[in-house]
Short mmCIF file of C-alpha atoms in Angstrom, two decimals:
data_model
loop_
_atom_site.label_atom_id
_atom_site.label_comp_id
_atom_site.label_asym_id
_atom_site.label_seq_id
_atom_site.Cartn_x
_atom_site.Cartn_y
_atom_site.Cartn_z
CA UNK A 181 -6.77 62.02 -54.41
CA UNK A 182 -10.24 59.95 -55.25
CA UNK A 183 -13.21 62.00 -54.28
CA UNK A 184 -14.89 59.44 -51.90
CA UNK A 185 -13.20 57.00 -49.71
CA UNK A 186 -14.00 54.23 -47.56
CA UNK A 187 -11.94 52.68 -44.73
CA UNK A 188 -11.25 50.10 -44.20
CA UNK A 189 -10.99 48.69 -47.42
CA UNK A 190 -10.89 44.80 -46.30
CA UNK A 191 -12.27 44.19 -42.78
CA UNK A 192 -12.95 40.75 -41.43
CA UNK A 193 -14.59 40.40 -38.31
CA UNK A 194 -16.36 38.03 -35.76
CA UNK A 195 -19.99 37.47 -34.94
CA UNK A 196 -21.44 40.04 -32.71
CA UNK A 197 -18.77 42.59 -32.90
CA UNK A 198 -19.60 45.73 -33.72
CA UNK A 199 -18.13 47.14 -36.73
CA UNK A 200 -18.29 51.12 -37.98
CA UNK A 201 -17.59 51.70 -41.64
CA UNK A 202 -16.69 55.14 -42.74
CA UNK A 203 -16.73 57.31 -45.91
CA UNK A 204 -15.69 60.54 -46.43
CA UNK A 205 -16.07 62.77 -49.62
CA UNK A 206 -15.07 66.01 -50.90
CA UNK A 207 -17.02 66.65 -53.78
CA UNK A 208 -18.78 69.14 -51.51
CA UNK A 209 -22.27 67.09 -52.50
CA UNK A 210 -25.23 67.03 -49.60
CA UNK A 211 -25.99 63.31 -50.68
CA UNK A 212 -24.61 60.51 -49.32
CA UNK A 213 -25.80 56.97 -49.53
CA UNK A 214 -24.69 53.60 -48.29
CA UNK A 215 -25.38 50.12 -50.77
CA UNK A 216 -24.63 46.33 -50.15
CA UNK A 217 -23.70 44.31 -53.19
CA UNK A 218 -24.09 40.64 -52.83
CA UNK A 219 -22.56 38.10 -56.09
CA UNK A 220 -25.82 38.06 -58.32
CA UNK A 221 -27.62 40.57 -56.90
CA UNK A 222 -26.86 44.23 -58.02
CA UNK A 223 -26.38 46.90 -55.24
CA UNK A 224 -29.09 47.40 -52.71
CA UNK A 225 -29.54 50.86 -50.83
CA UNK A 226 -29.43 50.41 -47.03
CA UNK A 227 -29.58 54.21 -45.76
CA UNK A 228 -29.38 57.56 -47.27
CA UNK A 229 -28.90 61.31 -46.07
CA UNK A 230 -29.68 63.80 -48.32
CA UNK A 231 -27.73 66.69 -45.73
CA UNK A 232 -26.67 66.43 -41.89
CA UNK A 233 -29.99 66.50 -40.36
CA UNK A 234 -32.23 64.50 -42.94
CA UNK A 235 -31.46 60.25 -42.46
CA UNK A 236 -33.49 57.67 -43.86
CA UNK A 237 -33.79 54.15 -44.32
CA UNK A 238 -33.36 52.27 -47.31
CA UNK A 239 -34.42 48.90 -48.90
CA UNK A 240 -32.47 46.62 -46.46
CA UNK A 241 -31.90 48.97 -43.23
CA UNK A 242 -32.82 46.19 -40.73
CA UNK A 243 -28.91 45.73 -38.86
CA UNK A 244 -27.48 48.52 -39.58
CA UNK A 245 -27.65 52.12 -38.56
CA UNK A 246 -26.05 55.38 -39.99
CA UNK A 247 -24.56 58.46 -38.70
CA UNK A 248 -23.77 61.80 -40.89
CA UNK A 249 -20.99 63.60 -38.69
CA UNK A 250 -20.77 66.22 -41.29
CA UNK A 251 -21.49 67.18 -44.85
CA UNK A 252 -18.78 65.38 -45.49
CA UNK A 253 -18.75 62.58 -43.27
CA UNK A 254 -21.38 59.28 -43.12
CA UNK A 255 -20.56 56.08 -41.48
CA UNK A 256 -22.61 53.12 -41.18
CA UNK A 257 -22.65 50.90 -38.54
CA UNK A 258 -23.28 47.10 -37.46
CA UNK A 259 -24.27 46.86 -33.86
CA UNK A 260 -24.23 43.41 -33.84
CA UNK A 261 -22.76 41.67 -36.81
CA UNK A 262 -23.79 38.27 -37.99
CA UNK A 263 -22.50 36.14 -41.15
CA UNK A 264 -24.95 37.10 -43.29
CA UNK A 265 -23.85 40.75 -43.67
CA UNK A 266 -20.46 39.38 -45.49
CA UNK A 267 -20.84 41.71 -48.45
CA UNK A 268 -18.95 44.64 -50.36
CA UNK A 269 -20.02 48.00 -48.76
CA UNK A 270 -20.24 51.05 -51.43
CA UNK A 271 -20.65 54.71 -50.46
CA UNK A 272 -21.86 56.94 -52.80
CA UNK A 273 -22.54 60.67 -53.26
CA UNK A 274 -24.50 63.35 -55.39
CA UNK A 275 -25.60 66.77 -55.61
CA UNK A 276 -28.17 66.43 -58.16
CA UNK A 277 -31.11 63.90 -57.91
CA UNK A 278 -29.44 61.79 -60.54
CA UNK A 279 -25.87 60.99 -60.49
CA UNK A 280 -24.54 59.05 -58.10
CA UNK A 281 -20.51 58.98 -57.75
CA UNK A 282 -19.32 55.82 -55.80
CA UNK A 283 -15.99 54.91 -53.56
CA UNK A 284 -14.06 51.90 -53.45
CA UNK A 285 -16.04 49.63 -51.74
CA UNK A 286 -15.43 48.04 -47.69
CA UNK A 287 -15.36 44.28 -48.08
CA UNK A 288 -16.87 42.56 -45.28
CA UNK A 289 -16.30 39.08 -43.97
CA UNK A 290 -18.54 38.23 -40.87
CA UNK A 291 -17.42 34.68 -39.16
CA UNK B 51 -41.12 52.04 -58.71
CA UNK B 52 -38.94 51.60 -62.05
CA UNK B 53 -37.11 48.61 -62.37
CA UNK B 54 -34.45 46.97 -64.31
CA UNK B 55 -33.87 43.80 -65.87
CA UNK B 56 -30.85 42.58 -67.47
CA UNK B 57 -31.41 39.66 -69.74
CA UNK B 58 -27.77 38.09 -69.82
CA UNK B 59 -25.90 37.52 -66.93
CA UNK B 60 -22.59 36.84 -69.14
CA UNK B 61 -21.73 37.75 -72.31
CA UNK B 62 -18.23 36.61 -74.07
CA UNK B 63 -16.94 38.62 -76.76
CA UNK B 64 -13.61 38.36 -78.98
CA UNK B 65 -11.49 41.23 -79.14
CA UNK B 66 -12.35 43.21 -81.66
CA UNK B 67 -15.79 42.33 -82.33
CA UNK B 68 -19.40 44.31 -81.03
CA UNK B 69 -20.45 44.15 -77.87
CA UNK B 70 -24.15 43.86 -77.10
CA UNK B 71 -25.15 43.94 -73.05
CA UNK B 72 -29.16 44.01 -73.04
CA UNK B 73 -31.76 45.87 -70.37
CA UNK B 74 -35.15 46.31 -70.17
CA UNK B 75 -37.14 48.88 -67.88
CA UNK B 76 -40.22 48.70 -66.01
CA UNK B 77 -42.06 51.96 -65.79
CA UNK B 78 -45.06 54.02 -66.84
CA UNK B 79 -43.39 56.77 -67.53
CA UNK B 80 -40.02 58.11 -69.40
CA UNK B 81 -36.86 56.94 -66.38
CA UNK B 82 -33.50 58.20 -65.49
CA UNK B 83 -31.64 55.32 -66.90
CA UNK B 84 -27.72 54.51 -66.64
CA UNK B 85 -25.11 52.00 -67.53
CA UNK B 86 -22.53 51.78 -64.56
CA UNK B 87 -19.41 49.45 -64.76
CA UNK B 88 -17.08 47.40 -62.34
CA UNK B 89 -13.59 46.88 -62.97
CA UNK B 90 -12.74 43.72 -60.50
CA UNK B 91 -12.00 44.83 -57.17
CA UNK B 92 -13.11 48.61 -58.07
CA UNK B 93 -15.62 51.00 -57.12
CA UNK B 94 -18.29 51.76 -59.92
CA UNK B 95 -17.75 54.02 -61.95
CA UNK B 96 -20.47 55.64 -64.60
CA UNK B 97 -20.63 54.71 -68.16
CA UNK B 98 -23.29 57.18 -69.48
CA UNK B 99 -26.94 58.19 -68.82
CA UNK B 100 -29.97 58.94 -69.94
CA UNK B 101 -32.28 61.98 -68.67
CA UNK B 102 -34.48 62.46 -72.29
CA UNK B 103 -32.53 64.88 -73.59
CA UNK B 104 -31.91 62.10 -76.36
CA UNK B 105 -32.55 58.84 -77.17
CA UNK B 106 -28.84 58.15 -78.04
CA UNK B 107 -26.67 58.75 -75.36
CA UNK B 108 -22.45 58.03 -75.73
CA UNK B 109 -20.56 57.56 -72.58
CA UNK B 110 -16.94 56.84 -71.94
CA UNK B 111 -14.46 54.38 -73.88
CA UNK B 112 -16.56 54.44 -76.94
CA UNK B 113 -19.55 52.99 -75.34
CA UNK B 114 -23.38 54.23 -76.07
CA UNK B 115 -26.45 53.09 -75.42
CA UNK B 116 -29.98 53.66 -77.16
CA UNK B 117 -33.52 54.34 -75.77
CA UNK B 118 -36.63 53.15 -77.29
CA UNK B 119 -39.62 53.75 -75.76
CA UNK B 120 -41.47 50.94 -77.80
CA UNK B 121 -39.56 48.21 -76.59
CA UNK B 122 -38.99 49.97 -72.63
CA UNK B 123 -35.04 48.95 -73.73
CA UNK B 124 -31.69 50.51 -72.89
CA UNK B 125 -29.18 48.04 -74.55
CA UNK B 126 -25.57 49.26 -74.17
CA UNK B 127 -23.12 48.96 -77.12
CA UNK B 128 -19.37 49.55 -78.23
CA UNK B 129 -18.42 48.99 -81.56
CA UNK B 130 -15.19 47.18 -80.99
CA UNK B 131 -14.55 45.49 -77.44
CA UNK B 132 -11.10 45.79 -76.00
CA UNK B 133 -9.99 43.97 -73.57
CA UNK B 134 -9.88 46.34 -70.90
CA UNK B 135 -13.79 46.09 -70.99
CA UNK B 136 -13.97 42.66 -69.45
CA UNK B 137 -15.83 43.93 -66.16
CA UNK B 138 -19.38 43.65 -64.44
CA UNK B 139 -21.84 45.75 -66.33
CA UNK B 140 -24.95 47.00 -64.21
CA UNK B 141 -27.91 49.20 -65.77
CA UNK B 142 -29.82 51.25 -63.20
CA UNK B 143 -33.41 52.69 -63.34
CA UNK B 144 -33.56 55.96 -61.00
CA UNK B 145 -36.35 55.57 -58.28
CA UNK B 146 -38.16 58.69 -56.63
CA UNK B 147 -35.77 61.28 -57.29
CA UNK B 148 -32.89 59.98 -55.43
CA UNK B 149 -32.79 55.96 -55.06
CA UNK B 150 -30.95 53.85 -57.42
CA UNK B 151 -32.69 50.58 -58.49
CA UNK B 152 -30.01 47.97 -59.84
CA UNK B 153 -30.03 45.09 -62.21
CA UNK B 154 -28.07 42.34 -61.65
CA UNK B 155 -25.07 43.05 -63.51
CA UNK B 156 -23.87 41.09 -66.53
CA UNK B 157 -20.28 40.22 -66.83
CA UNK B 158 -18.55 40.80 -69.99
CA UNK B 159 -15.46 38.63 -70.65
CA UNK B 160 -13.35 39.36 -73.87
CA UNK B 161 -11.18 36.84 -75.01
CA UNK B 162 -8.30 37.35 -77.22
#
């Protein structure tokens, strides 16, 4: 079983819905972070937890908000989508400061 | 903040033959560097990094990359591409203890 998942994997969706996106891990690590990856453009970091009660925002947190349910559990969240965040969604996790151990990916189509 | 650059967006390659994907780092002092890689419709998955524990660093599938401080470069490297490496290649500068700074990726196609 992989370490870190994501569901859904493929999600499309209309503007101004709002649209949860989940990861879970069990790799046991206190870090959990949540990236956008546009074509051209690398992976940007949109929020990050580093354990249940400790949230923050990221490079490109404006739209989006985050909840950490549990060490294992942190799910991001579109209160009011809108075409421009059509992206691929990556979770990622780590217990040191360093490596960072992704899941699949969400992709997201806004219409 | 350290940043990343990677200087070729694609690179083709012949089986068989070297593979060369280039980065250069911004930063004043001695980064966290890594070489990441994305199999099409795959997560990322980590190639190899560097911490300073030494300048030449092999990761997985015969890949390895080299740091030199004089030219603030991390170029990645396999002797002999397959053709299981055609993917998107991203190096990564770490940022504040804990935020992961991107390049763009470069995508390696290897032809037969």
């Amino acid at each position: 079983d992989a370490d870190v998942t994501q569901t859904p994997r493929n999600r499309i969706t209309k503007t101004g819905k709002r649209i949860m996106l989940e990861c879970s891990q069990t790799k046991g690590h206190d870090r959990m972070y949540w990236y956008r990856q546009d074509p051209g453009l690398g992976l940007r970091l949109i929020y990050y937890s580093f354990d249940v009660k400790d949230i923050n925002k990221g490079e490109i947190s404006d739209g989006y908000s985050v909840s950490r349910q549990a060490q294992a559990k942190f799910s991001l969240s579109l209160e009011s989508a809108i075409p421009n965040q059509t992206a691929l969604y990556f979770c990622a996790t780590s217990d040191l400061p360093d490596t960072q151990y992704f899941g699949p990916g969400t992709r997201l189509t806004v219409l | 903040a350290q940043s990343v650059t990677q200087l070729d967006s694609h690179v083709s390659v012949s089986e068989g033959t070297p593979v060369l994907l280039r980065c250069n780092y911004s930063s004043s002092y001695s980064p966290s560097l890594f070489w990441y890689v994305q199999h099409p419709n795959k997560g990322l998955q980590l190639l190899l990094k560097y911490t300073s524990a030494a300048t030449l660093v092999k990761g997985i599938n015969g890949f390895e990359a080299e740091f030199k401080k004089s030219e603030t470069s991390f170029h990645l490297t396999k002797p002999s591409a397959h053709m299981s490496d055609a993917a998107e290649y991203f190096c990564v500068a770490l940022n504040s203890g804990y935020a992961l700074n991107f390049g763009k990726g470069t995508s390696l196609l290897v032809t037969p």
